Amino acid sequence: MKVIKFGGSSLADATHFNDVIQILRMDRQRRVVVVSAPGKRNENDEKVTDLLIEYARAHGKTQQSIGQQIIDRYQEIATAFNISAAQFKPLADQILTLPTTSFRGPAFRMAAFKAHGEKLNAQLLALVLNTQGLSARYVDPHELGLIATQEPNNATILSQTYTHLAVARQELLAEDKLWVVPGFFAYTTSGQLVTFSRGGSDITGAILARGLHATEYENFTDVDSIYAANPNVVANPAPITKMSYVEMRELSYAGFSVFHDEAIIPAIEGQVPICVKNTNHPSAPGTLIVPTNQSQPKRLITGVASSKRFAALYLHRYLLNREVGFTLKLLKILFRYHISYEHMPSGIDDLTIIFDRNQIPTDVLPRLLADIKETLRPDRLQWIDDYAILMVVGEGMRNQVGVIDRILHPLATHHIGVQMINQGASRISIMIGVREAQADDAVRLIYNDFFIQPVSLPLRQPAQEVTHG
């Protein structure tokens, strides 16, 4: 039995609904279908989830207009499959009654509005499947016993969910129907609807794959596979046919955005293989994500990715390594500002703290730096705003010597300075810090060296250092 999830781009309109129907006909092992809200139909379109957020915030005639716009999105699909007015009315009524429904508070209200994108799409798909000769029924997360924490818009699943899903599995196996389940939301123990983080339909799919003991979790999106590098950076990168859970997590950290990285966690816990496939090209093999002992790498590295969302704080203080409590003082300052850090490489007299830039509001930064100066009195303090992190990842690197030399050689040749380098204890990933402006060139150089033949990029002059504060 397989759990299969379709993203918003795969369910944006009637044409894509028809593609989903054909995919379900292709494999009778696909028994549980998890759906997202309808995505964009074109570049100028809006996702239904975004419309629902606007709907929750609007008032009066504006709210009525947005509500009708949402209904029209679903009506367009329903009409294409000859869903009757009587069948469609309960869906429309749910949208119309949302503004007058009582909720526990504003955050729970917003969660309920957002969740209806998935909820209505699942109800509609179940109706459509039955008109097309595929026996199906809508199954709400409440019926399945998906229980989550009290965080309205960033909930996490509770362990008792898996006890409930073990019971549901027996019902599924005894019932000759497709189950259509909305992604993205669950319920608290008191029955309040809560949503996972944005993109949480992936999380729902993985939870169900684990809890229902699926043989595979198929995640359908709009690309043929996960690639060894970002296609926007490297032209026609090699597809990854198979990779480990750990490789996927490492690459997700640096920007691999095809798969919601949090969604891998339930699949890892349940040891369920994940296959990322293309709704528009379902015959393509896709990318299979498996436990490490099943990965069997064929290349030294599996992929290289970069993210430019980082910044770094560099501190220099003579004899820093002998000062007891220096790092503790720094961490206490960050705690006061509610700021978490990503990495903290250090030397004898040096310390670098790497942050997700989005963690530090621009109005907070000057106060943070002033506080650090006053408390720690470093000999030098430098804020590096144009910072990027590269992740070079591969199970094939684990027992190889000289990989770091090979990675750094083309960077040095092209005057791309390395600000930081770190290799994890697992030896399957190497993290490299570079200037933001050089990140794409660094990815291309590393990719070309490991996947093609080394090519010549224009030699760059050494980057000029910019100091802030």
Short mmCIF file of C-alpha atoms in Angstrom, two decimals:
data_model
loop_
_atom_site.label_atom_id
_atom_site.label_comp_id
_atom_site.label_asym_id
_atom_site.label_seq_id
_atom_site.Cartn_x
_atom_site.Cartn_y
_atom_site.Cartn_z
CA MET A 1 0.00 0.00 0.00
CA LYS A 2 1.30 3.44 -0.97
CA VAL A 3 0.54 6.90 0.38
CA ILE A 4 0.62 9.49 -2.40
CA LYS A 5 0.70 13.25 -2.01
CA PHE A 6 -0.08 15.91 -4.61
CA GLY A 7 1.16 19.48 -4.23
CA GLY A 8 -0.73 22.64 -5.11
CA SER A 9 0.68 22.87 -8.64
CA SER A 10 -0.55 19.32 -9.28
CA LEU A 11 -4.13 20.27 -8.31
CA ALA A 12 -4.38 23.82 -9.63
CA ASP A 13 -7.15 23.21 -12.18
CA ALA A 14 -9.32 20.62 -13.93
CA THR A 15 -6.55 19.61 -16.35
CA HIS A 16 -4.28 18.73 -13.45
CA PHE A 17 -7.13 16.93 -11.67
CA ASN A 18 -7.42 14.75 -14.75
CA ASP A 19 -3.67 14.01 -14.59
CA VAL A 20 -4.10 12.94 -10.96
CA ILE A 21 -6.94 10.60 -11.93
CA GLN A 22 -4.74 8.91 -14.55
CA ILE A 23 -1.90 8.53 -12.04
CA LEU A 24 -4.23 6.82 -9.57
CA ARG A 25 -5.45 4.46 -12.30
CA MET A 26 -1.85 3.48 -13.10
CA ASP A 27 -1.15 1.80 -9.76
CA ARG A 28 -3.78 0.20 -7.54
CA GLN A 29 -1.29 0.19 -4.66
CA ARG A 30 -1.93 3.95 -4.36
CA ARG A 31 -4.62 3.82 -1.68
CA VAL A 32 -4.24 7.02 0.37
CA VAL A 33 -4.17 10.38 -1.42
CA VAL A 34 -3.03 13.48 0.48
CA VAL A 35 -3.83 16.79 -1.19
CA SER A 36 -2.67 20.39 -0.95
CA ALA A 37 -4.78 23.46 -1.70
CA PRO A 38 -4.95 24.51 -5.38
CA GLY A 39 -1.81 26.36 -6.44
CA LYS A 40 -1.22 28.96 -9.13
CA ARG A 41 -2.63 28.30 -12.60
CA ASN A 42 -0.27 30.84 -14.15
CA GLU A 43 2.32 33.42 -13.10
CA ASN A 44 -0.30 36.09 -12.36
CA ASP A 45 -2.57 33.79 -10.37
CA GLU A 46 -2.86 33.48 -6.58
CA LYS A 47 -2.64 30.32 -4.52
CA VAL A 48 -5.90 29.46 -2.77
CA THR A 49 -4.12 29.47 0.61
CA ASP A 50 -3.05 33.08 0.02
CA LEU A 51 -6.62 33.97 -0.92
CA LEU A 52 -7.86 32.38 2.30
CA ILE A 53 -5.41 34.46 4.34
CA GLU A 54 -6.74 37.59 2.61
CA TYR A 55 -10.28 36.35 3.23
CA ALA A 56 -9.59 36.01 6.96
CA ARG A 57 -8.23 39.57 7.18
CA ALA A 58 -10.81 41.33 5.00
CA HIS A 59 -14.17 42.82 5.96
CA GLY A 60 -17.50 43.69 4.34
CA LYS A 61 -17.81 43.65 0.56
CA THR A 62 -14.11 43.02 0.10
CA GLN A 63 -14.40 39.84 2.14
CA GLN A 64 -17.48 38.75 0.18
CA SER A 65 -15.62 39.31 -3.08
CA ILE A 66 -12.63 37.23 -1.98
CA GLY A 67 -14.93 34.50 -0.69
CA GLN A 68 -16.65 34.29 -4.07
CA GLN A 69 -13.26 34.21 -5.80
CA ILE A 70 -12.29 31.17 -3.71
CA ILE A 71 -15.60 29.44 -4.43
CA ASP A 72 -15.13 30.10 -8.15
CA ARG A 73 -11.75 28.31 -8.11
CA TYR A 74 -13.37 25.12 -6.88
CA GLN A 75 -16.53 25.62 -8.97
CA GLU A 76 -14.44 25.77 -12.14
CA ILE A 77 -13.01 22.32 -11.42
CA ALA A 78 -16.36 20.90 -10.31
CA THR A 79 -18.07 22.09 -13.51
CA ALA A 80 -15.43 20.42 -15.68
CA PHE A 81 -16.31 17.06 -14.10
CA ASN A 82 -20.09 17.58 -14.07
CA ILE A 83 -20.38 17.80 -10.30
CA SER A 84 -23.98 18.78 -9.62
CA ALA A 85 -25.00 22.00 -7.86
CA ALA A 86 -26.40 19.96 -4.98
CA GLN A 87 -23.09 18.10 -4.57
CA PHE A 88 -21.05 21.31 -4.70
CA LYS A 89 -23.22 23.40 -2.37
CA PRO A 90 -21.78 21.99 0.92
CA LEU A 91 -18.29 23.08 -0.23
CA ALA A 92 -19.40 26.60 -1.04
CA ASP A 93 -21.32 26.85 2.23
CA GLN A 94 -18.17 26.08 4.22
CA ILE A 95 -16.46 29.12 2.69
CA LEU A 96 -19.47 31.38 3.18
CA THR A 97 -19.91 30.47 6.86
CA LEU A 98 -16.25 30.80 7.85
CA PRO A 99 -16.41 34.55 8.70
CA THR A 100 -19.31 34.02 11.15
CA THR A 101 -17.86 30.95 12.84
CA SER A 102 -16.60 31.30 16.43
CA PHE A 103 -13.02 30.32 17.17
CA ARG A 104 -10.91 30.09 20.30
CA GLY A 105 -8.87 33.15 19.27
CA PRO A 106 -7.39 35.00 16.25
CA ALA A 107 -4.59 32.48 15.72
CA PHE A 108 -6.99 29.50 15.69
CA ARG A 109 -9.28 31.46 13.38
CA MET A 110 -6.45 32.00 10.88
CA ALA A 111 -5.50 28.31 11.08
CA ALA A 112 -9.08 27.27 10.26
CA PHE A 113 -9.28 29.65 7.30
CA LYS A 114 -5.98 28.42 5.86
CA ALA A 115 -6.83 24.74 6.34
CA HIS A 116 -9.94 25.01 4.19
CA GLY A 117 -7.80 25.17 1.05
CA GLU A 118 -6.78 21.55 1.60
CA LYS A 119 -10.06 20.50 3.17
CA LEU A 120 -12.24 21.59 0.24
CA ASN A 121 -9.78 20.28 -2.33
CA ALA A 122 -9.86 16.84 -0.72
CA GLN A 123 -13.65 16.85 -0.60
CA LEU A 124 -13.82 17.93 -4.23
CA LEU A 125 -11.29 15.34 -5.40
CA ALA A 126 -13.26 12.58 -3.67
CA LEU A 127 -16.41 13.70 -5.52
CA VAL A 128 -14.55 13.83 -8.83
CA LEU A 129 -12.96 10.40 -8.40
CA ASN A 130 -16.36 8.81 -7.82
CA THR A 131 -17.73 10.39 -11.02
CA GLN A 132 -14.75 8.88 -12.87
CA GLY A 133 -15.39 5.34 -11.67
CA LEU A 134 -12.81 5.30 -8.87
CA SER A 135 -14.44 4.51 -5.55
CA ALA A 136 -13.21 7.08 -3.04
CA ARG A 137 -14.20 8.89 0.11
CA TYR A 138 -13.07 11.99 1.97
CA VAL A 139 -11.34 11.16 5.25
CA ASP A 140 -10.84 14.02 7.69
CA PRO A 141 -7.71 14.15 9.92
CA HIS A 142 -10.10 14.08 12.91
CA GLU A 143 -11.45 10.70 11.80
CA LEU A 144 -7.89 9.38 11.45
CA GLY A 145 -6.97 10.65 14.91
CA LEU A 146 -4.26 13.11 13.85
CA ILE A 147 -3.57 14.83 17.19
CA ALA A 148 -1.15 17.75 17.43
CA THR A 149 0.17 20.36 19.84
CA GLN A 150 -1.73 23.54 20.77
CA GLU A 151 0.27 25.82 18.41
CA PRO A 152 -2.42 27.03 15.97
CA ASN A 153 -0.18 27.73 12.97
CA ASN A 154 2.97 25.72 13.71
CA ALA A 155 1.75 22.51 15.30
CA THR A 156 3.68 19.28 15.66
CA ILE A 157 2.15 15.84 15.74
CA LEU A 158 1.75 13.94 19.04
CA SER A 159 2.80 10.31 19.47
CA GLN A 160 -0.73 9.05 20.15
CA THR A 161 -1.51 9.77 16.50
CA TYR A 162 0.37 6.64 15.51
CA THR A 163 -1.73 4.49 17.83
CA HIS A 164 -4.84 5.87 16.12
CA LEU A 165 -3.37 5.27 12.65
CA ALA A 166 -2.60 1.63 13.48
CA VAL A 167 -6.36 1.15 13.99
CA ALA A 168 -7.16 3.15 10.84
CA ARG A 169 -4.85 0.89 8.82
CA GLN A 170 -7.04 -2.11 9.51
CA GLU A 171 -10.09 -0.15 8.32
CA LEU A 172 -8.25 0.91 5.16
CA LEU A 173 -7.21 -2.63 4.28
CA ALA A 174 -10.77 -3.88 4.83
CA GLU A 175 -12.29 -1.10 2.71
CA ASP A 176 -12.03 -1.15 -1.08
CA LYS A 177 -11.92 2.63 -1.47
CA LEU A 178 -9.36 5.33 -2.08
CA TRP A 179 -8.96 7.57 0.93
CA VAL A 180 -8.61 11.26 0.12
CA VAL A 181 -7.08 13.15 3.04
CA PRO A 182 -6.43 16.89 3.28
CA GLY A 183 -2.88 17.78 4.19
CA PHE A 184 -1.57 20.61 6.35
CA PHE A 185 -3.80 20.31 9.43
CA ALA A 186 -4.64 18.20 12.46
CA TYR A 187 -6.56 18.67 15.72
CA THR A 188 -5.66 19.25 19.34
CA THR A 189 -6.82 16.92 22.11
CA SER A 190 -9.67 19.39 22.75
CA GLY A 191 -10.74 19.28 19.10
CA GLN A 192 -9.31 22.63 17.92
CA LEU A 193 -8.07 22.68 14.33
CA VAL A 194 -4.37 23.53 14.00
CA THR A 195 -2.05 23.71 11.01
CA PHE A 196 1.52 22.59 10.47
CA SER A 197 4.10 25.02 9.13
CA ARG A 198 3.56 26.26 5.55
CA GLY A 199 4.04 23.42 3.08
CA GLY A 200 2.75 21.06 5.76
CA SER A 201 0.88 18.76 3.38
CA ASP A 202 4.25 17.04 2.94
CA ILE A 203 4.27 16.50 6.70
CA THR A 204 0.78 14.98 6.66
CA GLY A 205 1.81 12.60 3.89
CA ALA A 206 4.87 11.41 5.79
CA ILE A 207 2.89 10.99 9.02
CA LEU A 208 0.33 8.83 7.23
CA ALA A 209 3.04 6.86 5.43
CA ARG A 210 4.65 6.02 8.76
CA GLY A 211 1.43 5.43 10.72
CA LEU A 212 -0.24 3.32 8.03
CA HIS A 213 2.98 1.35 7.38
CA ALA A 214 3.07 2.25 3.70
CA THR A 215 5.52 0.47 1.43
CA GLU A 216 6.30 3.82 -0.20
CA TYR A 217 5.43 7.50 0.11
CA GLU A 218 5.11 9.10 -3.33
CA ASN A 219 5.35 12.88 -3.35
CA PHE A 220 4.15 14.33 -6.66
CA THR A 221 5.32 17.80 -7.61
CA ASP A 222 6.20 19.66 -10.84
CA VAL A 223 9.75 18.39 -11.49
CA ASP A 224 10.96 15.04 -12.86
CA SER A 225 13.36 14.51 -9.98
CA ILE A 226 15.62 16.15 -7.44
CA TYR A 227 18.73 17.40 -9.19
CA ALA A 228 22.39 17.38 -8.16
CA ALA A 229 22.39 21.20 -8.27
CA ASN A 230 19.89 24.03 -8.63
CA PRO A 231 18.81 24.21 -12.32
CA ASN A 232 18.73 28.01 -11.96
CA VAL A 233 22.46 27.93 -11.19
CA VAL A 234 23.70 24.95 -13.21
CA ALA A 235 22.35 24.28 -16.70
CA ASN A 236 20.78 20.81 -17.05
CA PRO A 237 22.11 19.32 -13.81
CA ALA A 238 22.17 15.56 -13.39
CA PRO A 239 19.05 14.01 -11.84
CA ILE A 240 19.50 12.12 -8.58
CA THR A 241 17.97 8.67 -8.96
CA LYS A 242 18.50 7.56 -5.36
CA MET A 243 19.69 9.26 -2.19
CA SER A 244 19.59 8.68 1.55
CA TYR A 245 17.37 10.45 4.06
CA VAL A 246 20.46 12.06 5.57
CA GLU A 247 21.66 13.40 2.22
CA MET A 248 18.25 14.94 1.60
CA ARG A 249 18.22 16.63 5.00
CA GLU A 250 21.73 18.03 4.50
CA LEU A 251 20.92 19.40 1.04
CA SER A 252 17.57 20.81 2.19
CA TYR A 253 19.43 22.94 4.70
CA ALA A 254 21.19 24.73 1.86
CA GLY A 255 18.21 25.35 -0.34
CA PHE A 256 16.94 22.13 -1.91
CA SER A 257 13.30 23.18 -1.83
CA VAL A 258 11.56 20.43 -3.82
CA PHE A 259 10.69 18.58 -0.63
CA HIS A 260 9.59 20.04 2.69
CA ASP A 261 12.57 18.90 4.81
CA GLU A 262 10.55 18.53 8.04
CA ALA A 263 8.36 16.00 6.25
CA ILE A 264 11.25 13.56 6.02
CA ILE A 265 11.34 13.10 9.80
CA PRO A 266 8.24 10.84 10.14
CA ALA A 267 9.38 8.86 7.11
CA ILE A 268 12.83 8.36 8.66
CA GLU A 269 11.21 7.19 11.88
CA GLY A 270 9.05 4.73 9.95
CA GLN A 271 11.81 3.74 7.50
CA VAL A 272 9.42 4.42 4.61
CA PRO A 273 11.06 5.07 1.21
CA ILE A 274 10.01 8.36 -0.41
CA CYS A 275 9.75 8.85 -4.15
CA VAL A 276 9.61 12.40 -5.56
CA LYS A 277 7.83 12.32 -8.93
CA ASN A 278 6.38 14.66 -11.54
CA THR A 279 2.60 14.90 -11.95
CA ASN A 280 3.11 16.08 -15.53
CA HIS A 281 5.50 13.21 -16.34
CA PRO A 282 4.48 10.32 -14.07
CA SER A 283 6.39 7.69 -16.04
CA ALA A 284 9.71 9.33 -15.12
CA PRO A 285 11.43 7.32 -12.36
CA GLY A 286 11.80 10.33 -10.07
CA THR A 287 14.12 10.40 -7.06
CA LEU A 288 13.95 7.67 -4.44
CA ILE A 289 14.91 8.68 -0.88
CA VAL A 290 15.81 5.68 1.25
CA PRO A 291 17.53 4.67 4.52
CA THR A 292 21.32 4.93 4.42
CA ASN A 293 21.82 1.17 4.23
CA GLN A 294 19.82 1.13 0.97
CA SER A 295 21.40 4.14 -0.76
CA GLN A 296 24.36 2.43 -2.58
CA PRO A 297 26.00 5.63 -3.89
CA LYS A 298 27.33 5.58 -7.44
CA ARG A 299 29.10 8.94 -7.27
CA LEU A 300 31.53 10.52 -4.85
CA ILE A 301 29.08 13.33 -4.19
CA THR A 302 25.31 13.30 -4.59
CA GLY A 303 24.68 17.03 -4.83
CA VAL A 304 25.86 20.55 -4.11
CA ALA A 305 23.58 23.35 -2.95
CA SER A 306 23.92 26.89 -1.66
CA SER A 307 21.81 29.27 0.37
CA LYS A 308 22.29 33.03 0.63
CA ARG A 309 20.10 33.58 3.66
CA PHE A 310 23.00 33.74 6.11
CA ALA A 311 25.08 36.38 7.87
CA ALA A 312 28.07 36.03 10.20
CA LEU A 313 29.48 37.76 13.23
CA TYR A 314 33.27 37.56 13.58
CA LEU A 315 34.94 38.22 16.94
CA HIS A 316 38.68 38.39 17.59
CA ARG A 317 40.12 38.55 21.09
CA TYR A 318 43.65 37.70 22.12
CA LEU A 319 43.81 34.59 24.38
CA LEU A 320 40.11 33.99 23.90
CA ASN A 321 40.66 30.25 24.36
CA ARG A 322 41.83 30.83 27.96
CA GLU A 323 38.86 32.94 29.01
CA VAL A 324 36.37 30.79 30.88
CA GLY A 325 32.73 31.63 30.15
CA PHE A 326 33.29 33.81 27.06
CA THR A 327 30.97 31.76 24.86
CA LEU A 328 28.41 31.50 27.65
CA LYS A 329 28.25 35.30 27.92
CA LEU A 330 27.71 35.54 24.17
CA LEU A 331 24.95 32.95 24.20
CA LYS A 332 23.20 34.76 27.05
CA ILE A 333 23.13 37.93 24.92
CA LEU A 334 21.60 36.04 22.02
CA PHE A 335 19.06 34.50 24.38
CA ARG A 336 17.98 37.94 25.59
CA TYR A 337 17.31 38.96 21.99
CA HIS A 338 15.54 35.65 21.21
CA ILE A 339 18.07 34.88 18.47
CA SER A 340 19.26 31.38 17.62
CA TYR A 341 22.48 30.71 15.75
CA GLU A 342 23.28 28.16 13.05
CA HIS A 343 27.00 27.42 13.55
CA MET A 344 29.88 28.60 15.70
CA PRO A 345 33.31 27.66 14.28
CA SER A 346 36.19 28.91 16.42
CA GLY A 347 39.94 29.21 16.68
CA ILE A 348 42.42 30.10 19.43
CA ASP A 349 41.69 33.82 19.30
CA ASP A 350 38.69 33.87 16.96
CA LEU A 351 35.03 33.02 17.01
CA THR A 352 32.51 33.20 14.17
CA ILE A 353 28.77 32.92 14.73
CA ILE A 354 26.66 32.19 11.68
CA PHE A 355 23.01 33.24 11.68
CA ASP A 356 20.00 32.86 9.49
CA ARG A 357 19.68 36.51 8.43
CA ASN A 358 15.91 36.34 8.83
CA GLN A 359 16.38 35.71 12.56
CA ILE A 360 17.69 39.23 13.19
CA PRO A 361 15.46 42.23 12.38
CA THR A 362 17.39 45.18 10.94
CA ASP A 363 16.35 47.44 13.82
CA VAL A 364 17.69 44.93 16.35
CA LEU A 365 21.14 44.45 14.80
CA PRO A 366 22.76 47.74 15.97
CA ARG A 367 21.60 47.12 19.55
CA LEU A 368 22.82 43.52 19.44
CA LEU A 369 26.28 44.54 18.22
CA ALA A 370 26.53 47.33 20.80
CA ASP A 371 25.55 44.90 23.57
CA ILE A 372 28.20 42.40 22.45
CA LYS A 373 30.87 45.12 22.32
CA GLU A 374 30.05 46.39 25.77
CA THR A 375 29.81 42.96 27.42
CA LEU A 376 32.60 41.03 25.70
CA ARG A 377 34.96 43.86 24.67
CA PRO A 378 36.45 42.04 21.66
CA ASP A 379 39.60 43.38 20.00
CA ARG A 380 37.73 43.21 16.71
CA LEU A 381 34.06 42.79 15.87
CA GLN A 382 32.88 42.38 12.28
CA TRP A 383 29.37 41.82 10.90
CA ILE A 384 29.47 40.01 7.53
CA ASP A 385 26.14 40.49 5.82
CA ASP A 386 26.93 38.96 2.43
CA TYR A 387 27.43 35.39 3.57
CA ALA A 388 26.42 32.18 1.84
CA ILE A 389 26.72 28.54 2.82
CA LEU A 390 27.44 25.70 0.42
CA MET A 391 26.66 22.09 1.24
CA VAL A 392 28.55 19.38 -0.64
CA VAL A 393 26.85 16.12 0.22
CA GLY A 394 27.35 12.48 -0.64
CA GLU A 395 27.33 9.08 1.06
CA GLY A 396 30.18 8.25 -1.33
CA MET A 397 32.49 10.66 0.52
CA ARG A 398 32.31 8.73 3.77
CA ASN A 399 35.47 6.65 3.38
CA GLN A 400 37.30 8.69 0.76
CA VAL A 401 40.50 10.66 1.31
CA GLY A 402 41.21 13.97 -0.44
CA VAL A 403 37.62 15.08 -1.10
CA ILE A 404 38.10 18.43 0.64
CA ASP A 405 41.23 19.12 -1.43
CA ARG A 406 39.30 18.40 -4.61
CA ILE A 407 36.46 20.69 -3.58
CA LEU A 408 38.71 23.59 -2.60
CA HIS A 409 41.07 23.44 -5.59
CA PRO A 410 38.73 24.99 -8.22
CA LEU A 411 37.60 27.61 -5.69
CA ALA A 412 41.18 28.65 -4.95
CA THR A 413 42.01 28.71 -8.66
CA HIS A 414 39.18 31.20 -9.23
CA HIS A 415 39.95 33.31 -6.15
CA ILE A 416 36.83 32.30 -4.26
CA GLY A 417 37.82 32.69 -0.64
CA VAL A 418 36.53 30.20 1.91
CA GLN A 419 35.26 31.95 5.04
CA MET A 420 34.50 28.74 6.93
CA ILE A 421 34.69 25.00 6.38
CA ASN A 422 33.18 22.25 8.48
CA GLN A 423 32.87 18.51 7.99
CA GLY A 424 30.41 16.59 10.11
CA ALA A 425 31.35 13.47 12.03
CA SER A 426 29.32 11.37 9.57
CA ARG A 427 31.74 12.50 6.82
CA ILE A 428 28.96 12.68 4.23
CA SER A 429 28.71 16.47 4.12
CA ILE A 430 31.08 19.39 3.90
CA MET A 431 29.83 22.88 4.73
CA ILE A 432 31.62 25.85 3.18
CA GLY A 433 31.08 29.54 3.86
CA VAL A 434 31.73 31.98 0.99
CA ARG A 435 30.75 35.52 0.06
CA GLU A 436 27.21 35.75 -1.26
CA ALA A 437 28.29 37.16 -4.63
CA GLN A 438 30.54 34.14 -5.22
CA ALA A 439 28.11 31.41 -4.18
CA ASP A 440 26.71 30.57 -7.61
CA ASP A 441 30.17 30.41 -9.20
CA ALA A 442 31.32 28.16 -6.36
CA VAL A 443 28.40 25.77 -6.95
CA ARG A 444 29.13 25.65 -10.69
CA LEU A 445 32.83 24.98 -10.18
CA ILE A 446 32.25 22.16 -7.69
CA TYR A 447 29.47 20.64 -9.80
CA ASN A 448 31.56 20.74 -12.97
CA ASP A 449 34.53 19.12 -11.26
CA PHE A 450 32.52 16.21 -9.87
CA PHE A 451 29.89 15.70 -12.56
CA ILE A 452 31.41 16.88 -15.84
CA GLN A 453 34.92 17.88 -16.86
CA PRO A 454 36.47 20.90 -15.18
CA VAL A 455 35.64 24.01 -17.19
CA SER A 456 37.22 27.42 -17.14
CA LEU A 457 35.29 30.29 -15.58
CA PRO A 458 36.69 33.82 -15.77
CA LEU A 459 39.27 34.23 -13.04
CA ARG A 460 38.00 36.53 -10.29
CA GLN A 461 39.99 39.01 -8.30
CA PRO A 462 40.08 38.40 -4.54
CA ALA A 463 36.96 39.77 -2.85
CA GLN A 464 37.26 43.02 -0.93
CA GLU A 465 36.41 42.66 2.73
CA VAL A 466 33.61 44.87 4.01
CA THR A 467 33.42 45.66 7.69
CA HIS A 468 30.28 46.80 9.49
CA GLY A 469 30.27 48.19 13.00
#
